[in-house]
Short mmCIF file of C-alpha atoms in Angstrom, two decimals:
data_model
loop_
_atom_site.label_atom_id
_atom_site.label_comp_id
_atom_site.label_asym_id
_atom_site.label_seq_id
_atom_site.Cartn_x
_atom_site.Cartn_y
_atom_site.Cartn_z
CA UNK A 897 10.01 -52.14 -28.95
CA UNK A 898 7.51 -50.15 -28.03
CA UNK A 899 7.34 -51.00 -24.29
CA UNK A 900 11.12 -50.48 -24.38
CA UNK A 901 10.76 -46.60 -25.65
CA UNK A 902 7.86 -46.38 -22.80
CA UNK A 903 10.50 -47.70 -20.29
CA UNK A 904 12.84 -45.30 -21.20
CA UNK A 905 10.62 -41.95 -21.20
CA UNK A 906 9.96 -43.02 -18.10
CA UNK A 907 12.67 -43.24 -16.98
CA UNK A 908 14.28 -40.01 -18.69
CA UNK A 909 10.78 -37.84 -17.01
CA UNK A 910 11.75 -39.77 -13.48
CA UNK A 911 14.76 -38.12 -13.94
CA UNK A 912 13.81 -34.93 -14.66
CA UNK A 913 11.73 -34.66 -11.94
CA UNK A 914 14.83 -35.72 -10.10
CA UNK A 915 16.95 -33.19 -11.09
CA UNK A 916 14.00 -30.47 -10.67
CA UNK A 917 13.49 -31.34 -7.00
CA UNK A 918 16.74 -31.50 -6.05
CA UNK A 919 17.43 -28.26 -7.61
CA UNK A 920 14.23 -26.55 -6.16
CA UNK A 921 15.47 -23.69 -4.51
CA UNK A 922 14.67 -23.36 -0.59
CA UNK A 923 11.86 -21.33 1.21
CA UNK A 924 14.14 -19.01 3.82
CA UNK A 925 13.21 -17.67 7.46
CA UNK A 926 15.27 -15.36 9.24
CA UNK A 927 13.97 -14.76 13.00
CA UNK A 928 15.09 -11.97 14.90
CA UNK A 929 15.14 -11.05 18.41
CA UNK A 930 15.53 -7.84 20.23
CA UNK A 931 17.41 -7.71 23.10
CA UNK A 932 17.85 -11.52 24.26
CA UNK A 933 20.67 -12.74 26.34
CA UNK A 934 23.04 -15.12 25.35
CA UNK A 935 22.17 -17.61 27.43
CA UNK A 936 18.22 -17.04 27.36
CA UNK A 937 17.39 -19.77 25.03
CA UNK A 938 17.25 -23.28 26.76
CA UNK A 939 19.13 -24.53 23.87
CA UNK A 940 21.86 -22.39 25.21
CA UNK A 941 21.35 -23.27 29.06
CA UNK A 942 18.52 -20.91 29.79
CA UNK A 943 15.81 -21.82 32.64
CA UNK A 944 12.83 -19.88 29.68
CA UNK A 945 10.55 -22.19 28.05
CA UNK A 946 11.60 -22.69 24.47
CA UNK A 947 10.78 -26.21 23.02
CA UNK A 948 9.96 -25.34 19.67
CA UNK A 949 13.70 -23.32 19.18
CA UNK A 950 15.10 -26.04 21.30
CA UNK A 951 13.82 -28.39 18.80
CA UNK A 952 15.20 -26.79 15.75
CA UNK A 953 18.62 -26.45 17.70
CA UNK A 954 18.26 -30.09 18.09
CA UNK A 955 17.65 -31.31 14.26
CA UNK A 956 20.30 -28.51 12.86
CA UNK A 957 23.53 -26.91 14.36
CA UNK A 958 24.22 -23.81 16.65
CA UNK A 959 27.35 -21.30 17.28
CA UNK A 960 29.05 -20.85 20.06
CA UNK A 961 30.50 -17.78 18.78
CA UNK A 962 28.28 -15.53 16.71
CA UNK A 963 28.81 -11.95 16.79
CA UNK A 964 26.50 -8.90 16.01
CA UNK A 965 26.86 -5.48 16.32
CA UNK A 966 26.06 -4.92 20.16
CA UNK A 967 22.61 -2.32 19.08
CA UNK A 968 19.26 -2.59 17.49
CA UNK A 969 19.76 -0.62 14.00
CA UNK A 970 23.11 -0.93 13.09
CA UNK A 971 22.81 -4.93 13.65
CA UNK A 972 19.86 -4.72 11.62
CA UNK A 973 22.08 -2.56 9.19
CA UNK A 974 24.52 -5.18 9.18
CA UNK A 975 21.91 -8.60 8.94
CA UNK A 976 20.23 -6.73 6.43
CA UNK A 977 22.97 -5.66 3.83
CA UNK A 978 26.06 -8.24 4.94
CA UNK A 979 27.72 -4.80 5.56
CA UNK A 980 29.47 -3.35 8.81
CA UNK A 981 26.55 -0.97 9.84
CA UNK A 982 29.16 2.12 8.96
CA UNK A 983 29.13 1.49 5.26
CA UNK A 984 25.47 0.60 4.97
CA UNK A 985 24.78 4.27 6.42
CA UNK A 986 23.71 3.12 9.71
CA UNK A 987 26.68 3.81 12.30
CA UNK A 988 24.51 4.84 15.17
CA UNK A 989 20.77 5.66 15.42
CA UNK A 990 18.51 5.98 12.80
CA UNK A 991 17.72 9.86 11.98
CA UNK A 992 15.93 12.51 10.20
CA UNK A 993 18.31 15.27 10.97
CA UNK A 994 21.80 13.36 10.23
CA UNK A 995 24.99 15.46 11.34
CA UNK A 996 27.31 16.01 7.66
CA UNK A 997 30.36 16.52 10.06
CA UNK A 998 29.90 13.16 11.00
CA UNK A 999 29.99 11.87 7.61
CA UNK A 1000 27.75 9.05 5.14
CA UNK A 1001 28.71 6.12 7.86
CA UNK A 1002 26.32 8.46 10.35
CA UNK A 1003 23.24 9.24 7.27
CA UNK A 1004 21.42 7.92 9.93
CA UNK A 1005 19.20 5.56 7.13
CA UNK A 1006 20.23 2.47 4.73
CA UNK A 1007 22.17 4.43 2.04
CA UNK A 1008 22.40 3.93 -1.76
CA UNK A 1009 25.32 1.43 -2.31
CA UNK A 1010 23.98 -1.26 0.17
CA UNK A 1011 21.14 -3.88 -1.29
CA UNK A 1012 18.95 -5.88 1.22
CA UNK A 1013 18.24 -9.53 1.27
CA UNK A 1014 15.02 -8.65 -0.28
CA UNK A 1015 17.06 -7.03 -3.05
CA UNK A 1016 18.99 -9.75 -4.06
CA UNK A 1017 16.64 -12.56 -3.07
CA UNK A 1018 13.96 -11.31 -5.60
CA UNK A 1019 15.52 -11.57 -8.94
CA UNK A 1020 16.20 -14.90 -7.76
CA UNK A 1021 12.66 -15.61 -8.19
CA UNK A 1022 11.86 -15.56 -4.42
CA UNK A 1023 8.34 -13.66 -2.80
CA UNK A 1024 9.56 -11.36 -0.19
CA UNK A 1025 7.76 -10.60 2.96
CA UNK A 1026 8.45 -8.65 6.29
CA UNK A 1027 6.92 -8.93 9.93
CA UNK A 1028 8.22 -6.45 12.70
CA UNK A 1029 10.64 -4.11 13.74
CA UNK A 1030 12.02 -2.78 10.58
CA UNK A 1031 13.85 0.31 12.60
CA UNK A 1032 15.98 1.06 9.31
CA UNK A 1033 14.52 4.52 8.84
CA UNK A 1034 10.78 4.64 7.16
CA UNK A 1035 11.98 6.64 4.47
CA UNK A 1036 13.98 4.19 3.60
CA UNK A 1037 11.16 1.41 4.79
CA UNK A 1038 10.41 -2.64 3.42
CA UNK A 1039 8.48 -2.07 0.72
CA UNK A 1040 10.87 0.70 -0.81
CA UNK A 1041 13.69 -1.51 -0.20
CA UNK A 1042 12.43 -4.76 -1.74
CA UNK A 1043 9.90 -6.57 0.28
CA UNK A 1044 6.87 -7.15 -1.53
CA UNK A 1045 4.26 -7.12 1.91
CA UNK A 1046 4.94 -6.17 5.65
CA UNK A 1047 3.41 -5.61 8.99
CA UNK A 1048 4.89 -4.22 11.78
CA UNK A 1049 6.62 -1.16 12.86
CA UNK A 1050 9.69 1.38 11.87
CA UNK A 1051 11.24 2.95 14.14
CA UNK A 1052 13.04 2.33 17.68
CA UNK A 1053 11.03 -0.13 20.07
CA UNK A 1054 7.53 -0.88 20.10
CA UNK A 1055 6.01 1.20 22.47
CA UNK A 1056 2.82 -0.65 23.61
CA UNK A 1057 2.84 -4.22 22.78
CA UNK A 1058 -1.17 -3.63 23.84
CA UNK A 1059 -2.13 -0.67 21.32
CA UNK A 1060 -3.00 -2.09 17.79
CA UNK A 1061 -2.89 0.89 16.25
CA UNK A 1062 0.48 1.37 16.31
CA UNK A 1063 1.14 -1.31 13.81
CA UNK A 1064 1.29 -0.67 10.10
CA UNK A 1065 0.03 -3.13 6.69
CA UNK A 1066 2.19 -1.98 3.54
CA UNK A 1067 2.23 -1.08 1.26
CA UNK A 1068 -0.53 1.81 1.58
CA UNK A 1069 -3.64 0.42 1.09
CA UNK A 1070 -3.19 -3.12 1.97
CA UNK A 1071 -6.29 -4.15 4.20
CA UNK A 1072 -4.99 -5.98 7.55
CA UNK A 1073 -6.18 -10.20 7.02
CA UNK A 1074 -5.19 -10.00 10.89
CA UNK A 1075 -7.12 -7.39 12.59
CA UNK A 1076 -7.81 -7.86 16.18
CA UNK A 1077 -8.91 -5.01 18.18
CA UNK A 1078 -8.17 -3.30 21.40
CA UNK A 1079 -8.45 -6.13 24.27
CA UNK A 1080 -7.40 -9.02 21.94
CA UNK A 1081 -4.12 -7.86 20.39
CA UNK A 1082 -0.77 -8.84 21.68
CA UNK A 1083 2.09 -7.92 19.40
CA UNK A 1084 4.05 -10.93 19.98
CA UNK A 1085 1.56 -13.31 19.06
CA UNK A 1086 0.15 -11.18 16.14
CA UNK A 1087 3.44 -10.95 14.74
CA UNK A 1088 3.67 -15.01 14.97
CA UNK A 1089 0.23 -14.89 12.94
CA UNK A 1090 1.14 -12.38 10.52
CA UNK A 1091 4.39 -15.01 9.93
CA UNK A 1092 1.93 -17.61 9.13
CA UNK A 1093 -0.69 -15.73 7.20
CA UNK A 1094 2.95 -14.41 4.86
CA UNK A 1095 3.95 -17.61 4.35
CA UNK A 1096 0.61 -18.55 2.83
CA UNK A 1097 0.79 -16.06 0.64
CA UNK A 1098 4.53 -17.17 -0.20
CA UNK A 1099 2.96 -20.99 -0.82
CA UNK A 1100 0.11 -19.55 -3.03
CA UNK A 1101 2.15 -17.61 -5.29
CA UNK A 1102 4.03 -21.19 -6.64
CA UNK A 1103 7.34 -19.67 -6.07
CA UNK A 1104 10.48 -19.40 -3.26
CA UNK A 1105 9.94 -17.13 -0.39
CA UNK A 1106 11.41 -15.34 1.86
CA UNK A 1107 10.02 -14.27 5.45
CA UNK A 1108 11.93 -11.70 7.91
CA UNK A 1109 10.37 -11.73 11.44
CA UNK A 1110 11.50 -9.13 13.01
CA UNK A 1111 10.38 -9.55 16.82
CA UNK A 1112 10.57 -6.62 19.09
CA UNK A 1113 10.13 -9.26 22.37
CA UNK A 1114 11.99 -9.10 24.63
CA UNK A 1115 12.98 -5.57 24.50
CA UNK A 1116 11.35 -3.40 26.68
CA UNK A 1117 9.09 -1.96 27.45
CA UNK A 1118 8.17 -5.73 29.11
CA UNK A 1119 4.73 -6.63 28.54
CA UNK A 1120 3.32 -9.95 28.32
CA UNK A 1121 0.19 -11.58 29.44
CA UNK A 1122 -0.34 -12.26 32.93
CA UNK A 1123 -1.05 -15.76 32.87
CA UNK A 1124 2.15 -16.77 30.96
CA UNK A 1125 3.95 -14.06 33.28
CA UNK A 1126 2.87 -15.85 36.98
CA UNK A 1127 4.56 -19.01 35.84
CA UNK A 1128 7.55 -17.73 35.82
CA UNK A 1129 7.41 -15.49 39.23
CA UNK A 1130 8.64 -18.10 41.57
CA UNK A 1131 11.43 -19.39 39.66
CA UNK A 1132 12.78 -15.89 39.65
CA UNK A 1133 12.45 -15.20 43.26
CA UNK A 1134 15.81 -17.21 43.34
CA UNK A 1135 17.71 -14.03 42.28
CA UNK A 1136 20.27 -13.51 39.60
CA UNK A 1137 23.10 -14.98 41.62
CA UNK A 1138 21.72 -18.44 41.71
CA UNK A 1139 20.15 -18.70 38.77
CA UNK A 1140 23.67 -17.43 36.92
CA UNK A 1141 25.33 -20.18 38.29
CA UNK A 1142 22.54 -22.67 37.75
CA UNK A 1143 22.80 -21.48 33.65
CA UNK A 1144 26.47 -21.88 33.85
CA UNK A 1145 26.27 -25.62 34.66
CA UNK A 1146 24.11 -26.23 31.91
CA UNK A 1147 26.05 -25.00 29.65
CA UNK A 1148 28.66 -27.25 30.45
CA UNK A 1149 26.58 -29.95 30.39
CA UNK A 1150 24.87 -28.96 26.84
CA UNK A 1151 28.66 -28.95 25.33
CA UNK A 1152 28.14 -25.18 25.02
CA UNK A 1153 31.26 -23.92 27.07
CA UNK A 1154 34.17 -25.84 28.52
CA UNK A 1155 34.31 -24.89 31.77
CA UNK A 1156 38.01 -24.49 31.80
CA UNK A 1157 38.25 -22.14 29.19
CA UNK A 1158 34.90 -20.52 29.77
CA UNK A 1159 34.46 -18.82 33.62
CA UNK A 1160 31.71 -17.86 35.19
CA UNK A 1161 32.84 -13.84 35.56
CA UNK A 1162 32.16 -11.66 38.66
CA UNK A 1163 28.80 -10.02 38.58
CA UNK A 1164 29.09 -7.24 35.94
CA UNK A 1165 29.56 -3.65 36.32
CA UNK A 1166 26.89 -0.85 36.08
CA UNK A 1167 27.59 1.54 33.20
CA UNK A 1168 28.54 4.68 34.77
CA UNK A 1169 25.59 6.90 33.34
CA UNK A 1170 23.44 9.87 35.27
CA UNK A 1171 23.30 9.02 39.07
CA UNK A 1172 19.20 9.16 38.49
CA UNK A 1173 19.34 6.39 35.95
CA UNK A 1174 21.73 3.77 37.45
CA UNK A 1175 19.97 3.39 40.78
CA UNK A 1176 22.54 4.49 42.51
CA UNK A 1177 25.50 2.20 41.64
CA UNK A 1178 27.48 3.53 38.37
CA UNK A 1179 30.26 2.10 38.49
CA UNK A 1180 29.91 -0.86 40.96
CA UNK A 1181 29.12 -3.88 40.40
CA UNK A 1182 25.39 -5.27 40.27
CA UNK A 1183 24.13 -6.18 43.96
CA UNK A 1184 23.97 -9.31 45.52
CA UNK A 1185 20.59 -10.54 45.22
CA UNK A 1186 20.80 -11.49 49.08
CA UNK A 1187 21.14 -7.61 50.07
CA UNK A 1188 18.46 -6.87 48.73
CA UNK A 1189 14.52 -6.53 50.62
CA UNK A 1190 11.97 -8.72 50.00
CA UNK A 1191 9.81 -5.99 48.75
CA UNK A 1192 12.70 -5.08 45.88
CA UNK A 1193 12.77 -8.70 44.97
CA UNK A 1194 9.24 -9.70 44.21
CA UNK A 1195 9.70 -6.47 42.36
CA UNK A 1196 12.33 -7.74 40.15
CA UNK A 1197 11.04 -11.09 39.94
CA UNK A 1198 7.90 -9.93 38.37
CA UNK A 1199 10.21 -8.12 35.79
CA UNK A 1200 11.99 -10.70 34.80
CA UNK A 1201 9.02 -13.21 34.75
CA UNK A 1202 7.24 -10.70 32.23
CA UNK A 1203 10.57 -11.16 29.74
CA UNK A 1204 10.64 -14.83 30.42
CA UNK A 1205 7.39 -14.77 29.02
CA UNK A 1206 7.81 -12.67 26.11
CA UNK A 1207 10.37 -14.93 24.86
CA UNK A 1208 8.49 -18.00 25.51
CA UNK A 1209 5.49 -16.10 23.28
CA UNK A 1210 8.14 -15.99 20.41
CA UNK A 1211 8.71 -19.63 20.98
CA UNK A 1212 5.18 -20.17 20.65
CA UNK A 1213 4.70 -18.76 17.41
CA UNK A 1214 7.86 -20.60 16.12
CA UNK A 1215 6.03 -23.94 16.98
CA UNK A 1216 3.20 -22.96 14.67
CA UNK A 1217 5.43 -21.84 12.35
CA UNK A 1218 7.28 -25.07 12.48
CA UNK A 1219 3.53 -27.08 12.43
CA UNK A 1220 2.05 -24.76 9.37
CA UNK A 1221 5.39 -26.00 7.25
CA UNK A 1222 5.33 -29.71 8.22
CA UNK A 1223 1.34 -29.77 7.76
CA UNK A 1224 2.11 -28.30 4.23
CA UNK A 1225 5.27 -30.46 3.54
CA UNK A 1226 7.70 -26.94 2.94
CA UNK A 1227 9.82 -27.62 6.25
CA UNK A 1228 12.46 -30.23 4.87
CA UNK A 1229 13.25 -26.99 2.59
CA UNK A 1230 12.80 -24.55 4.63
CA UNK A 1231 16.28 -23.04 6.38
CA UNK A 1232 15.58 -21.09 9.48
CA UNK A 1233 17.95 -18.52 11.26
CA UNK A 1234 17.44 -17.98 14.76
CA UNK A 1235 19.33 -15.05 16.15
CA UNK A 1236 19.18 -11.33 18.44
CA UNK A 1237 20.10 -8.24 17.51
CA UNK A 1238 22.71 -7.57 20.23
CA UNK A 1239 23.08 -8.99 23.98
CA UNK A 1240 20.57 -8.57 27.08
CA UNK A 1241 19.62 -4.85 27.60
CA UNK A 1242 21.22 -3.40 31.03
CA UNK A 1243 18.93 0.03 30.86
CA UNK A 1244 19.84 1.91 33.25
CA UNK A 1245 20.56 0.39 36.39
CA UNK A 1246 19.87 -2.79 38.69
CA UNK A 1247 16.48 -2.02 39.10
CA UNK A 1248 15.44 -0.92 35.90
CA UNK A 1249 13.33 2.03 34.94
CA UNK A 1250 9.75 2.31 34.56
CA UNK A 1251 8.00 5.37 32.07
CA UNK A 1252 9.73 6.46 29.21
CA UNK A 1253 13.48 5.65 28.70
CA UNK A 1254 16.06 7.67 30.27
CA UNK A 1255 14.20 9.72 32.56
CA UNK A 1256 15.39 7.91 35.42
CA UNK A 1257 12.29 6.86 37.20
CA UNK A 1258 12.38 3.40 38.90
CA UNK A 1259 9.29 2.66 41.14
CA UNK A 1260 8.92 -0.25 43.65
CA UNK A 1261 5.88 -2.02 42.71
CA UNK A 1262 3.90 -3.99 45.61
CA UNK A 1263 0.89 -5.63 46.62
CA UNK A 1264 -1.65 -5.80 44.08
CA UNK A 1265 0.32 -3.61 41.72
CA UNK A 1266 2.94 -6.73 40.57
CA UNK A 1267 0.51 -8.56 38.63
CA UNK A 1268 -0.55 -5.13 37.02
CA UNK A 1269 3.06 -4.82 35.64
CA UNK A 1270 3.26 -6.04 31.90
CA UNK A 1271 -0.20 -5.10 31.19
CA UNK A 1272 -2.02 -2.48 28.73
CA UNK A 1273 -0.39 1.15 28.58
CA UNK A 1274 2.93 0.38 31.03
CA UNK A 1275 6.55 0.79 30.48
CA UNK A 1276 8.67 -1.26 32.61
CA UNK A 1277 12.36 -2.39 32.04
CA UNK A 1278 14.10 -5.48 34.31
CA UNK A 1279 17.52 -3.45 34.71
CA UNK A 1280 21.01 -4.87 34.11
CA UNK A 1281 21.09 -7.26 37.33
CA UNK A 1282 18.86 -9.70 34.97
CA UNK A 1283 20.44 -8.82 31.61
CA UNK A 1284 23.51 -9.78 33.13
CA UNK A 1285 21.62 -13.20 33.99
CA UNK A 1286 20.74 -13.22 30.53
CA UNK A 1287 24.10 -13.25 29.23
CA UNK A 1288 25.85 -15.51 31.12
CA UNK A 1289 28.65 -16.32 31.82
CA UNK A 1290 29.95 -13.24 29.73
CA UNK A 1291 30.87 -9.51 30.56
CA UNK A 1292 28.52 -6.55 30.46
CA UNK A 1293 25.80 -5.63 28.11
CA UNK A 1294 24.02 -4.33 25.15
CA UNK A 1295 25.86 -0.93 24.18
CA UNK A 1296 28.99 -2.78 24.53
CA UNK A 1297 31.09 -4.59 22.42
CA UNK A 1298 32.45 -7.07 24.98
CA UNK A 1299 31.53 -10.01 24.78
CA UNK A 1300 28.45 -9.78 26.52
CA UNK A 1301 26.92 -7.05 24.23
CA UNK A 1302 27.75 -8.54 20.89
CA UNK A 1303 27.86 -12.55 21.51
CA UNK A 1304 24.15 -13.57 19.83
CA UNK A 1305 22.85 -17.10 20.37
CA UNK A 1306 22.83 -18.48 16.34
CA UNK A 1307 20.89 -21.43 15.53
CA UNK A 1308 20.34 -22.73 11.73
CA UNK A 1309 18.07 -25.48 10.90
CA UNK A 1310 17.54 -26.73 7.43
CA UNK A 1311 16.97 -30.61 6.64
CA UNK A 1312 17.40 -30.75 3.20
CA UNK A 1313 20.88 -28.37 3.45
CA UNK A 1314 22.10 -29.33 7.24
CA UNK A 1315 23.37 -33.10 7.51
CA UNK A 1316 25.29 -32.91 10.96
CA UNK A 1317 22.99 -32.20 12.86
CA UNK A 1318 22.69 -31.06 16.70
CA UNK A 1319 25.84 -30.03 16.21
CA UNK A 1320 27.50 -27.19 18.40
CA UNK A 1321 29.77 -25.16 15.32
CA UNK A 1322 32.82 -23.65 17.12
CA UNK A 1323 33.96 -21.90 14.23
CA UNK A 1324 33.08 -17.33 14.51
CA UNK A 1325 30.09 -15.83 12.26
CA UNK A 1326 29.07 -12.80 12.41
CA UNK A 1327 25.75 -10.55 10.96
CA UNK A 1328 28.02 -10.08 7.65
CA UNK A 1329 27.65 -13.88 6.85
CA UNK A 1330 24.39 -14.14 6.81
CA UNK A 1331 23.58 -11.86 3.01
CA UNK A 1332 26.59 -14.64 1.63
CA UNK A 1333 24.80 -17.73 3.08
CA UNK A 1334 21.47 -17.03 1.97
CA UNK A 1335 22.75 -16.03 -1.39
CA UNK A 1336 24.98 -19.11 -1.81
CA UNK A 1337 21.38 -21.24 -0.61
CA UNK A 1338 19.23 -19.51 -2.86
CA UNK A 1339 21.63 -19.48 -5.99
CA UNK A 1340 21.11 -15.69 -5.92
CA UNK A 1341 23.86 -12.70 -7.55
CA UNK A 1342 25.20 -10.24 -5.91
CA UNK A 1343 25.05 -7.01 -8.08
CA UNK A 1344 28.02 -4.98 -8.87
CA UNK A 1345 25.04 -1.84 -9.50
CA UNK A 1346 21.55 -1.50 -8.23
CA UNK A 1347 18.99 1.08 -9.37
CA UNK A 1348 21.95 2.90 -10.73
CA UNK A 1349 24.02 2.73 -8.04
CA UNK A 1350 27.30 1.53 -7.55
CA UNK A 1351 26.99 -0.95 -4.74
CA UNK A 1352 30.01 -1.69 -2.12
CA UNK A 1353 31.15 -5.41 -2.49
CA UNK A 1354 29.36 -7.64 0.12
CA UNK A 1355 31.95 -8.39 3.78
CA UNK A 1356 30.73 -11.94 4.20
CA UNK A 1357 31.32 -15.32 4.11
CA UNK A 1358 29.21 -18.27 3.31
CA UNK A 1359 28.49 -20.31 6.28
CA UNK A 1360 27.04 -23.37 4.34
CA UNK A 1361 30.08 -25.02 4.80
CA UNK A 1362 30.38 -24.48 8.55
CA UNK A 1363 27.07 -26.08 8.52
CA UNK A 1364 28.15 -29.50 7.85
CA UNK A 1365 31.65 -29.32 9.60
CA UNK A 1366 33.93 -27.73 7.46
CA UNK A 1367 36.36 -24.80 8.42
CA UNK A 1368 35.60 -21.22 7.51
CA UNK A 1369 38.47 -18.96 6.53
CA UNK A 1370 40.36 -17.22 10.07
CA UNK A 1371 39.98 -13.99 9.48
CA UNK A 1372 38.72 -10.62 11.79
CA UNK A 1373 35.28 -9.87 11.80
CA UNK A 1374 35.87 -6.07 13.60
#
């Protein structure tokens, strides 16, 4: 009798612990970039190195159309809140000085009836953490708007991915566990370590976390480390024409695009802006790379070759990423987002700009000066003959809400929630989904009130479905 009660608590705790695993809520990554192409990623036909993304493409599914909001804050606006960036307070730039003509959709900072990810993810029982570009306002910054720990940034780009001291630990106080000095700090990759050193943190506290990496690669200005920059030279001394089509086939072959739906368009205009800015063609259409002089292209080439890199440095911090979970068995549960903030950057013209933004000044860089560019204390930007590259085979650019300004490479990996797998998903998403999705993973609520606000009703829908082939509701997402 006695062996038969044994049996059955046995049984009864077996399936407990059953029911407890299975109901284990999972760990959640979001990874942002800033300013990649559509086609960058060689998941999505790109000639970068990205195994490690290409990888978690592979085991879980990616869009073909995934839409953002075509700039850096109010995308964030949107990803952050599941939002439109107007009612979130974030229309346009972020802003001390906020126009009241304009009205509350231009406060210029993430307003009072919006709640963040962190917001709702943390009465869930989740451990909230932040690495980046926040570039949300700082009065308005991580920790004050639920994230428990962050390094990174606030506002607009990062300047000098070099200069360590322009990086912040929060909240105030905090003593950096990373702290490499001047000569042996590289944003990208400290960012990738800050990821890691977070998600220990997340592990030791025995509960759920949640990690935002907020990458400011590969926005300008594009800096990267020589020796993962020369790689890279050659293969863009082929120009923009022939790599565009060489991207384009790829696609086709990936099961990205159908060819006969999806055309390769004509190379893309140049934003009419100040004659000083667009290098002389505002308004025309980027050159062919053939008309240019040798000189101009090993200029370019080097440009591009330094973004090529920066991306690939991402990549290489999402493979340790990826290693640190499987190493301490949290990556079956784990569901990653891989996504950009808008479309490839055209600023301001074909042959980009070099010193601060928007004062026009392009210089031709040759000789020993090419393998300078990318290094400590410049500014460089590749121009929008390589962003259109970037976001092949679609029209135009960042800024823009054509297609080639707002189409984002999406990519969502999660073994334990994602059964059809390497799967291309053709129905739309947009930023709005995402605050839904993770809510709907993480068995979180979405408040009605916040800090005694009333808070606007969430946009969104929940993706999970989409992620193992069902339909989502047609509906707009503008």
């Amino acid at each position: 009798m006695r062996m038969k009660y044994r049996r059955l608590l046995t049984l009864l705790l077996l399936g407990l612990f059953a029911v407890t695993a299975q109901a284990k809520k999972p760990n959640i990554l979001v990874i942002l970039f800033d300013d990649l192409g559509y086609s960058d990623l060689g998941c999505y036909g790109g000639e970068i190195d990205t195994p490690n993304i290409d990888g978690l493409a592979k085991g879980g599914v990616r869009f073909e159309s995934f839409y953002n909001s075509a700039r850096c804050c109010p995308s964030r606006a949107s990803l952050m809140t599941g939002l439109y960036p107007p009612q979130a307070g974030i229309a346009s730039f972020t802003t001390r000085n906020p126009d009241k003509r304009r009205g509350p959709a231009y406060l210029g900072r993430l307003n009072d009836r919006c709640v963040t990810l962190a917001e709702v993810l943390k009465p869930a029982g989740y451990g909230c953490y932040y690495v980046g570009k926040w570039h949300m306002h700082n009065e308005t910054g991580p920790t004050q708007r639920g994230f428990d720990e962050f390094y990174g940034y606030m506002l607009a780009h990062s300047h000098d991915q070099w200069d360590a001291d322009f990086y912040r630990r929060l909240p105030e106080g905090r003593k950096k566990e990373i702290d490499r000095k001047q000569g042996d700090f590289y944003a990208t990759d400290v960012f990738n370590e800050y990821a890691v050193e977070f998600i220990k943190q997340g592990q030791k506290a025995d509960k759920p976390w949640f990690l935002f990496l907020g990458h400011s690669s590969p926005h300008f200005p594009v800096q990267a480390p020589a020796a993962s920059v020369d790689k890279y030279y050659e293969k863009y001394l082929r120009g923009w024409d022939k790599l565009r089509e060489q991207r384009y086939e790829r696609m086709k072959q990936i099961g990205l695009i159908d060819g006969d739906r999806w055309t390769l368009t004509e190379r893309s205009l140049v934003p009419v802006d100040r004659e000083d800015i667009a290098n002389g063609f505002p308004g025309k259409p980027n050159p062919a790379w053939a008309s240019l002089d040798r000189a101009r292209q090993k200029d370019l080439a080097r440009r591009m070759a330094i973004f090529a890199a920066m991306v690939e440095h991402v990549d290489r911090g999402v493979g340790k990423i990826v290693d640190h979970l499987k190493r301490t068995s949290d990556f079956d549960n784990t569901l990653i987002m891989i996504l950009s903030d808008n479309g490839a950057c055209y600023e301001w013209g074909p042959f980009g700009f070099d010193g601060t933004s928007r004062r026009g000044i392009t210089t031709l860089h040759t000789g020993d000066d090419l393998r300078k560019m990318g290094g400590p204390g410049t500014h460089h930007s590749y121009g929008s003959g390589w962003s259109n590259l970037g976001n092949t085979p679609l029209r135009l650019y960042k800024h823009f809400t054509h297609e080639g300004g707002a189409c984002t490479p999406f990519i969502a990996h999660w073994p334990e929630g994602i059964k059809t797998k390497g799967k291309w998903i053709r129905e739309r998403g947009h930023l709005i989904d995402v605050m839904p999705t993770l809510r709907a993973a993480a068995g979180a609520d979405y408040p009605r009130t916040f800090a005694g606000n009333a808070i606007q009703a969430e946009e969104g829908v929940n993706l999970l479905p989409a992620f193992n082939g069902k339909s989502l509701p047609d509906r707009p997402i503008y």
